């Protein structure tokens, strides 16, 4: 389990976690189509067993025909072989096609489910604050794909293996005969000895592989985590190339990213050293398996109890039975990787579930048009108290200026008013039908068209182009009014001041009832800052506005003031309004 800030994110037992991940899709509204595809796969997989049995029987006939120099039987054998080959190819193509179709349907459904649960209710924000699981984005983008693919591959492989085991064991049981052993002058007959030999051999080799490979799962888990952290750091460098270049941070980033890669390299060598011990075991078992059946059948062949063709057929049959019983060995690495994927997805699932548990300030909704804060205590995720006992009511048309020293809890208060802060106590009552808009110091500007960036989080079709051009011009961004449909990484193309002005243009489009401004004009000169505040107070006269800023020049645009200092919030009398 992972413990973070007194919160425990359990890692469920693998079997329980596997069932919790597997069950939802197969009981969802997609279950009929999924079951139909799965049934087709099982039928086709079952058919492959008999195709393989037919090939095994054909091999015995072919070997015996060659030994007898019977040229007249060759054409018939070739026609039979072509028929078996055609069936094998056709069934395998159908299996692969249906398997891929079922896999993409399952992955699509499961990805949407995780995305909705991760993004809805702001679970993604809580998980990032708590750092309860690493790289949740990779778990959704990569681990779900691996989970679906491995689930289908392993389950169908196991079904096919069980089918082969039943069918081929029956053949081996009938044809293997008895082995006579002389022990202390007594002759002991072991009937169906090839079946018992296959069971003993497979169980022995399986135990050997289990013992030799017991360290593979933790090594695989560490590998995926190290690789994901390395990719995350590289992505961060790419997103902040300008700041790194301006600060001359290249050497530092080389060292920092190099340290992340060092964990990848170190884990690679641990896996390499593991393979030096593990691979000789599996390779040795594989080499012995190829000859084992032939040596076991040699006494009956030399005593003329079976023909060479029978020996060939029985060797192939024994190989199938032994391989079926050794399914664990053959899929040992895949099973360990699968367990890691299940554990990672289960960890994300558990973190999402915990994010919905009530904790911290209690958030209520009300039909009232006010935001009410009662006995609010705010803490950091580490438990340090920022503000204690705050009680305040925000009404439509009021404009509050929140001030205080850096780190006092001003921005945290805004996040509590937005309903996303979960560290502390008290009660925050939010109006049910009011529209609340949060404008941070640094705006999120997604890549794509400028119009989509401007309209975010609304759909770009929610506003016509003329309205978009007008708000851009109002916010001193008129130079971009003719490139609304241009696709670019606007977060990199716009200066910090332009990004903040774009944020205010969003406000004019959204027309919120409550506007929370967190250092939203820190990159602007006083003239632009004044123009924007005048603009929103004129365009949003009924909106309640709460501003966090260190600029005393903004006080004149507010009707109320709140000072946070030394863990206490102190209200002052209404101030002059511009």
PDB file of N, CA, C and O in Angstrom, residues 474-528:
ATOM      1  N   UNK A 474     -11.545  43.771 -26.876  1.00  0.00           N
ATOM      2  CA  UNK A 474     -11.783  44.439 -25.587  1.00  0.00           C
ATOM      3  C   UNK A 474     -10.636  44.213 -24.612  1.00  0.00           C
ATOM      4  O   UNK A 474     -10.365  45.070 -23.757  1.00  0.00           O
ATOM      5  N   UNK A 475      -9.969  43.058 -24.738  1.00  0.00           N
ATOM      6  CA  UNK A 475      -8.875  42.722 -23.823  1.00  0.00           C
ATOM      7  C   UNK A 475      -7.500  42.995 -24.439  1.00  0.00           C
ATOM      8  O   UNK A 475      -6.494  42.377 -24.035  1.00  0.00           O
ATOM      9  N   UNK A 476      -7.457  43.891 -25.400  1.00  0.00           N
ATOM     10  CA  UNK A 476      -6.205  44.315 -26.027  1.00  0.00           C
ATOM     11  C   UNK A 476      -5.488  43.152 -26.731  1.00  0.00           C
ATOM     12  O   UNK A 476      -4.255  43.077 -26.740  1.00  0.00           O
ATOM     13  N   UNK A 477      -6.279  42.263 -27.328  1.00  0.00           N
ATOM     14  CA  UNK A 477      -5.723  41.155 -28.107  1.00  0.00           C
ATOM     15  C   UNK A 477      -6.282  41.163 -29.526  1.00  0.00           C
ATOM     16  O   UNK A 477      -6.399  40.117 -30.173  1.00  0.00           O
ATOM     17  N   UNK A 478      -6.620  42.338 -30.003  1.00  0.00           N
ATOM     18  CA  UNK A 478      -7.222  42.464 -31.325  1.00  0.00           C
ATOM     19  C   UNK A 478      -6.340  41.963 -32.446  1.00  0.00           C
ATOM     20  O   UNK A 478      -6.828  41.573 -33.510  1.00  0.00           O
ATOM     21  N   UNK A 479      -5.022  41.951 -32.234  1.00  0.00           N
ATOM     22  CA  UNK A 479      -4.109  41.485 -33.277  1.00  0.00           C
ATOM     23  C   UNK A 479      -4.297  40.001 -33.591  1.00  0.00           C
ATOM     24  O   UNK A 479      -3.820  39.510 -34.616  1.00  0.00           O
ATOM     25  N   UNK A 480      -5.009  39.273 -32.697  1.00  0.00           N
ATOM     26  CA  UNK A 480      -5.248  37.847 -32.918  1.00  0.00           C
ATOM     27  C   UNK A 480      -6.675  37.552 -33.395  1.00  0.00           C
ATOM     28  O   UNK A 480      -7.044  36.384 -33.541  1.00  0.00           O
ATOM     29  N   UNK A 481      -7.456  38.555 -33.637  1.00  0.00           N
ATOM     30  CA  UNK A 481      -8.869  38.339 -33.971  1.00  0.00           C
ATOM     31  C   UNK A 481      -9.056  37.673 -35.325  1.00  0.00           C
ATOM     32  O   UNK A 481     -10.124  37.100 -35.584  1.00  0.00           O
ATOM     33  N   UNK A 482      -8.049  37.728 -36.197  1.00  0.00           N
ATOM     34  CA  UNK A 482      -8.190  37.124 -37.527  1.00  0.00           C
ATOM     35  C   UNK A 482      -7.577  35.722 -37.618  1.00  0.00           C
ATOM     36  O   UNK A 482      -7.520  35.146 -38.706  1.00  0.00           O
ATOM     37  N   UNK A 483      -7.108  35.181 -36.502  1.00  0.00           N
ATOM     38  CA  UNK A 483      -6.473  33.852 -36.543  1.00  0.00           C
ATOM     39  C   UNK A 483      -7.187  32.885 -35.589  1.00  0.00           C
ATOM     40  O   UNK A 483      -6.556  31.996 -35.007  1.00  0.00           O
ATOM     41  N   UNK A 484      -8.492  33.041 -35.456  1.00  0.00           N
ATOM     42  CA  UNK A 484      -9.248  32.199 -34.532  1.00  0.00           C
ATOM     43  C   UNK A 484      -9.133  30.715 -34.874  1.00  0.00           C
ATOM     44  O   UNK A 484      -9.141  29.863 -33.991  1.00  0.00           O
ATOM     45  N   UNK A 485      -9.033  30.404 -36.159  1.00  0.00           N
ATOM     46  CA  UNK A 485      -9.006  28.999 -36.585  1.00  0.00           C
ATOM     47  C   UNK A 485      -7.591  28.456 -36.788  1.00  0.00           C
ATOM     48  O   UNK A 485      -7.422  27.338 -37.275  1.00  0.00           O
ATOM     49  N   UNK A 486      -6.604  29.241 -36.419  1.00  0.00           N
ATOM     50  CA  UNK A 486      -5.222  28.783 -36.591  1.00  0.00           C
ATOM     51  C   UNK A 486      -4.849  27.826 -35.466  1.00  0.00           C
ATOM     52  O   UNK A 486      -5.061  28.110 -34.285  1.00  0.00           O
ATOM     53  N   UNK A 487      -4.278  26.677 -35.841  1.00  0.00           N
ATOM     54  CA  UNK A 487      -3.878  25.660 -34.876  1.00  0.00           C
ATOM     55  C   UNK A 487      -2.429  25.900 -34.465  1.00  0.00           C
ATOM     56  O   UNK A 487      -1.554  26.049 -35.322  1.00  0.00           O
ATOM     57  N   UNK A 488      -2.183  25.964 -33.161  1.00  0.00           N
ATOM     58  CA  UNK A 488      -0.823  26.184 -32.659  1.00  0.00           C
ATOM     59  C   UNK A 488      -0.770  25.815 -31.186  1.00  0.00           C
ATOM     60  O   UNK A 488      -1.797  25.528 -30.555  1.00  0.00           O
ATOM     61  N   UNK A 489       0.429  25.811 -30.644  1.00  0.00           N
ATOM     62  CA  UNK A 489       0.595  25.649 -29.188  1.00  0.00           C
ATOM     63  C   UNK A 489       0.570  27.050 -28.594  1.00  0.00           C
ATOM     64  O   UNK A 489       1.604  27.665 -28.316  1.00  0.00           O
ATOM     65  N   UNK A 490      -0.643  27.568 -28.387  1.00  0.00           N
ATOM     66  CA  UNK A 490      -0.815  28.967 -27.988  1.00  0.00           C
ATOM     67  C   UNK A 490      -0.232  29.249 -26.605  1.00  0.00           C
ATOM     68  O   UNK A 490       0.120  30.389 -26.300  1.00  0.00           O
ATOM     69  N   UNK A 491      -0.122  28.231 -25.783  1.00  0.00           N
ATOM     70  CA  UNK A 491       0.501  28.433 -24.479  1.00  0.00           C
ATOM     71  C   UNK A 491       1.953  28.833 -24.589  1.00  0.00           C
ATOM     72  O   UNK A 491       2.499  29.491 -23.701  1.00  0.00           O
ATOM     73  N   UNK A 492       2.607  28.468 -25.717  1.00  0.00           N
ATOM     74  CA  UNK A 492       3.990  28.866 -25.964  1.00  0.00           C
ATOM     75  C   UNK A 492       4.082  30.139 -26.791  1.00  0.00           C
ATOM     76  O   UNK A 492       5.036  30.908 -26.667  1.00  0.00           O
ATOM     77  N   UNK A 493       3.084  30.347 -27.668  1.00  0.00           N
ATOM     78  CA  UNK A 493       3.140  31.494 -28.581  1.00  0.00           C
ATOM     79  C   UNK A 493       2.774  32.812 -27.920  1.00  0.00           C
ATOM     80  O   UNK A 493       3.241  33.875 -28.346  1.00  0.00           O
ATOM     81  N   UNK A 494       1.926  32.771 -26.907  1.00  0.00           N
ATOM     82  CA  UNK A 494       1.481  33.999 -26.242  1.00  0.00           C
ATOM     83  C   UNK A 494       2.414  34.335 -25.082  1.00  0.00           C
ATOM     84  O   UNK A 494       2.861  33.445 -24.354  1.00  0.00           O
ATOM     85  N   UNK A 495       2.680  35.606 -24.906  1.00  0.00           N
ATOM     86  CA  UNK A 495       3.493  36.048 -23.772  1.00  0.00           C
ATOM     87  C   UNK A 495       2.681  35.879 -22.485  1.00  0.00           C
ATOM     88  O   UNK A 495       1.455  35.722 -22.524  1.00  0.00           O
ATOM     89  N   UNK A 496       3.342  35.904 -21.310  1.00  0.00           N
ATOM     90  CA  UNK A 496       2.596  35.785 -20.048  1.00  0.00           C
ATOM     91  C   UNK A 496       1.491  36.836 -19.918  1.00  0.00           C
ATOM     92  O   UNK A 496       0.389  36.528 -19.449  1.00  0.00           O
ATOM     93  N   UNK A 497       1.779  38.066 -20.328  1.00  0.00           N
ATOM     94  CA  UNK A 497       0.747  39.104 -20.258  1.00  0.00           C
ATOM     95  C   UNK A 497      -0.415  38.820 -21.195  1.00  0.00           C
ATOM     96  O   UNK A 497      -1.580  39.032 -20.853  1.00  0.00           O
ATOM     97  N   UNK A 498      -0.111  38.336 -22.396  1.00  0.00           N
ATOM     98  CA  UNK A 498      -1.170  38.003 -23.348  1.00  0.00           C
ATOM     99  C   UNK A 498      -2.000  36.820 -22.843  1.00  0.00           C
ATOM    100  O   UNK A 498      -3.217  36.779 -23.038  1.00  0.00           O
ATOM    101  N   UNK A 499      -1.341  35.872 -22.183  1.00  0.00           N
ATOM    102  CA  UNK A 499      -2.080  34.744 -21.621  1.00  0.00           C
ATOM    103  C   UNK A 499      -3.050  35.217 -20.550  1.00  0.00           C
ATOM    104  O   UNK A 499      -4.185  34.729 -20.465  1.00  0.00           O
ATOM    105  N   UNK A 500      -2.624  36.174 -19.731  1.00  0.00           N
ATOM    106  CA  UNK A 500      -3.529  36.678 -18.702  1.00  0.00           C
ATOM    107  C   UNK A 500      -4.681  37.476 -19.321  1.00  0.00           C
ATOM    108  O   UNK A 500      -5.821  37.402 -18.855  1.00  0.00           O
ATOM    109  N   UNK A 501      -4.407  38.229 -20.373  1.00  0.00           N
ATOM    110  CA  UNK A 501      -5.488  38.963 -21.041  1.00  0.00           C
ATOM    111  C   UNK A 501      -6.458  37.994 -21.719  1.00  0.00           C
ATOM    112  O   UNK A 501      -7.672  38.241 -21.752  1.00  0.00           O
ATOM    113  N   UNK A 502      -5.929  36.878 -22.225  1.00  0.00           N
ATOM    114  CA  UNK A 502      -6.805  35.857 -22.794  1.00  0.00           C
ATOM    115  C   UNK A 502      -7.728  35.288 -21.714  1.00  0.00           C
ATOM    116  O   UNK A 502      -8.901  34.991 -21.981  1.00  0.00           O
ATOM    117  N   UNK A 503      -7.203  35.154 -20.493  1.00  0.00           N
ATOM    118  CA  UNK A 503      -8.035  34.687 -19.388  1.00  0.00           C
ATOM    119  C   UNK A 503      -9.206  35.616 -19.130  1.00  0.00           C
ATOM    120  O   UNK A 503     -10.336  35.164 -18.895  1.00  0.00           O
ATOM    121  N   UNK A 504      -8.971  36.922 -19.169  1.00  0.00           N
ATOM    122  CA  UNK A 504     -10.063  37.883 -18.967  1.00  0.00           C
ATOM    123  C   UNK A 504     -11.050  37.852 -20.136  1.00  0.00           C
ATOM    124  O   UNK A 504     -12.248  38.060 -19.942  1.00  0.00           O
ATOM    125  N   UNK A 505     -10.544  37.578 -21.348  1.00  0.00           N
ATOM    126  CA  UNK A 505     -11.454  37.416 -22.486  1.00  0.00           C
ATOM    127  C   UNK A 505     -12.367  36.217 -22.258  1.00  0.00           C
ATOM    128  O   UNK A 505     -13.550  36.240 -22.615  1.00  0.00           O
ATOM    129  N   UNK A 506     -11.829  35.169 -21.668  1.00  0.00           N
ATOM    130  CA  UNK A 506     -12.662  34.012 -21.308  1.00  0.00           C
ATOM    131  C   UNK A 506     -13.764  34.417 -20.332  1.00  0.00           C
ATOM    132  O   UNK A 506     -14.908  33.979 -20.451  1.00  0.00           O
ATOM    133  N   UNK A 507     -13.404  35.252 -19.369  1.00  0.00           N
ATOM    134  CA  UNK A 507     -14.389  35.712 -18.381  1.00  0.00           C
ATOM    135  C   UNK A 507     -15.534  36.431 -19.084  1.00  0.00           C
ATOM    136  O   UNK A 507     -16.722  36.209 -18.768  1.00  0.00           O
ATOM    137  N   UNK A 508     -15.217  37.298 -20.038  1.00  0.00           N
ATOM    138  CA  UNK A 508     -16.259  38.040 -20.744  1.00  0.00           C
ATOM    139  C   UNK A 508     -17.158  37.106 -21.534  1.00  0.00           C
ATOM    140  O   UNK A 508     -18.365  37.371 -21.684  1.00  0.00           O
ATOM    141  N   UNK A 509     -16.598  36.022 -22.058  1.00  0.00           N
ATOM    142  CA  UNK A 509     -17.427  35.038 -22.767  1.00  0.00           C
ATOM    143  C   UNK A 509     -18.299  34.245 -21.799  1.00  0.00           C
ATOM    144  O   UNK A 509     -19.491  34.030 -22.045  1.00  0.00           O
ATOM    145  N   UNK A 510     -17.740  33.816 -20.692  1.00  0.00           N
ATOM    146  CA  UNK A 510     -18.444  32.908 -19.786  1.00  0.00           C
ATOM    147  C   UNK A 510     -19.512  33.626 -18.945  1.00  0.00           C
ATOM    148  O   UNK A 510     -20.471  32.978 -18.517  1.00  0.00           O
ATOM    149  N   UNK A 511     -19.305  34.925 -18.666  1.00  0.00           N
ATOM    150  CA  UNK A 511     -20.268  35.686 -17.876  1.00  0.00           C
ATOM    151  C   UNK A 511     -20.616  34.987 -16.555  1.00  0.00           C
ATOM    152  O   UNK A 511     -21.771  34.651 -16.277  1.00  0.00           O
ATOM    153  N   UNK A 512     -19.624  34.755 -15.697  1.00  0.00           N
ATOM    154  CA  UNK A 512     -19.897  34.003 -14.463  1.00  0.00           C
ATOM    155  C   UNK A 512     -20.640  34.850 -13.431  1.00  0.00           C
ATOM    156  O   UNK A 512     -20.613  36.086 -13.457  1.00  0.00           O
ATOM    157  N   UNK A 513     -21.278  34.145 -12.501  1.00  0.00           N
ATOM    158  CA  UNK A 513     -21.917  34.807 -11.360  1.00  0.00           C
ATOM    159  C   UNK A 513     -20.906  35.050 -10.243  1.00  0.00           C
ATOM    160  O   UNK A 513     -21.064  35.989  -9.465  1.00  0.00           O
ATOM    161  N   UNK A 514     -19.922  34.179 -10.156  1.00  0.00           N
ATOM    162  CA  UNK A 514     -18.843  34.320  -9.176  1.00  0.00           C
ATOM    163  C   UNK A 514     -17.518  34.216  -9.916  1.00  0.00           C
ATOM    164  O   UNK A 514     -17.290  33.269 -10.657  1.00  0.00           O
ATOM    165  N   UNK A 515     -16.649  35.197  -9.690  1.00  0.00           N
ATOM    166  CA  UNK A 515     -15.354  35.239 -10.357  1.00  0.00           C
ATOM    167  C   UNK A 515     -14.254  35.284  -9.307  1.00  0.00           C
ATOM    168  O   UNK A 515     -14.211  36.183  -8.465  1.00  0.00           O
ATOM    169  N   UNK A 516     -13.371  34.275  -9.346  1.00  0.00           N
ATOM    170  CA  UNK A 516     -12.258  34.174  -8.411  1.00  0.00           C
ATOM    171  C   UNK A 516     -10.977  34.460  -9.168  1.00  0.00           C
ATOM    172  O   UNK A 516     -10.620  33.738 -10.099  1.00  0.00           O
ATOM    173  N   UNK A 517     -10.272  35.530  -8.784  1.00  0.00           N
ATOM    174  CA  UNK A 517      -9.066  35.981  -9.480  1.00  0.00           C
ATOM    175  C   UNK A 517      -7.855  35.782  -8.575  1.00  0.00           C
ATOM    176  O   UNK A 517      -7.736  36.425  -7.533  1.00  0.00           O
ATOM    177  N   UNK A 518      -6.961  34.877  -8.960  1.00  0.00           N
ATOM    178  CA  UNK A 518      -5.791  34.558  -8.151  1.00  0.00           C
ATOM    179  C   UNK A 518      -4.534  35.103  -8.820  1.00  0.00           C
ATOM    180  O   UNK A 518      -3.946  34.457  -9.679  1.00  0.00           O
ATOM    181  N   UNK A 519      -4.124  36.318  -8.414  1.00  0.00           N
ATOM    182  CA  UNK A 519      -2.958  36.973  -9.020  1.00  0.00           C
ATOM    183  C   UNK A 519      -3.095  36.995 -10.545  1.00  0.00           C
ATOM    184  O   UNK A 519      -2.125  36.805 -11.281  1.00  0.00           O
ATOM    185  N   UNK A 520      -4.295  37.261 -11.021  1.00  0.00           N
ATOM    186  CA  UNK A 520      -4.607  37.112 -12.447  1.00  0.00           C
ATOM    187  C   UNK A 520      -4.041  38.219 -13.318  1.00  0.00           C
ATOM    188  O   UNK A 520      -4.111  38.133 -14.552  1.00  0.00           O
ATOM    189  N   UNK A 521      -3.483  39.279 -12.696  1.00  0.00           N
ATOM    190  CA  UNK A 521      -2.906  40.380 -13.476  1.00  0.00           C
ATOM    191  C   UNK A 521      -1.446  40.610 -13.109  1.00  0.00           C
ATOM    192  O   UNK A 521      -0.893  41.685 -13.356  1.00  0.00           O
ATOM    193  N   UNK A 522      -0.794  39.592 -12.553  1.00  0.00           N
ATOM    194  CA  UNK A 522       0.579  39.760 -12.060  1.00  0.00           C
ATOM    195  C   UNK A 522       1.574  40.065 -13.172  1.00  0.00           C
ATOM    196  O   UNK A 522       2.619  40.661 -12.915  1.00  0.00           O
ATOM    197  N   UNK A 523       1.258  39.670 -14.411  1.00  0.00           N
ATOM    198  CA  UNK A 523       2.192  39.890 -15.523  1.00  0.00           C
ATOM    199  C   UNK A 523       1.851  41.140 -16.333  1.00  0.00           C
ATOM    200  O   UNK A 523       2.466  41.384 -17.377  1.00  0.00           O
ATOM    201  N   UNK A 524       0.881  41.931 -15.864  1.00  0.00           N
ATOM    202  CA  UNK A 524       0.413  43.096 -16.627  1.00  0.00           C
ATOM    203  C   UNK A 524       0.927  44.397 -16.023  1.00  0.00           C
ATOM    204  O   UNK A 524       1.140  44.496 -14.803  1.00  0.00           O
ATOM    205  N   UNK A 525       1.094  45.385 -16.872  1.00  0.00           N
ATOM    206  CA  UNK A 525       1.423  46.721 -16.375  1.00  0.00           C
ATOM    207  C   UNK A 525       0.166  47.326 -15.753  1.00  0.00           C
ATOM    208  O   UNK A 525      -0.953  46.845 -15.931  1.00  0.00           O
ATOM    209  N   UNK A 526       0.352  48.429 -15.023  1.00  0.00           N
ATOM    210  CA  UNK A 526      -0.756  49.015 -14.266  1.00  0.00           C
ATOM    211  C   UNK A 526      -1.882  49.491 -15.182  1.00  0.00           C
ATOM    212  O   UNK A 526      -3.069  49.350 -14.849  1.00  0.00           O
ATOM    213  N   UNK A 527      -1.536  50.019 -16.349  1.00  0.00           N
ATOM    214  CA  UNK A 527      -2.575  50.515 -17.262  1.00  0.00           C
ATOM    215  C   UNK A 527      -3.463  49.381 -17.758  1.00  0.00           C
ATOM    216  O   UNK A 527      -4.706  49.488 -17.731  1.00  0.00           O
ATOM    217  N   UNK A 528      -2.850  48.276 -18.207  1.00  0.00           N
ATOM    218  CA  UNK A 528      -3.636  47.125 -18.671  1.00  0.00           C
ATOM    219  C   UNK A 528      -4.431  46.514 -17.528  1.00  0.00           C
ATOM    220  O   UNK A 528      -5.564  46.087 -17.707  1.00  0.00           O
TER     221      UNK A 528
END
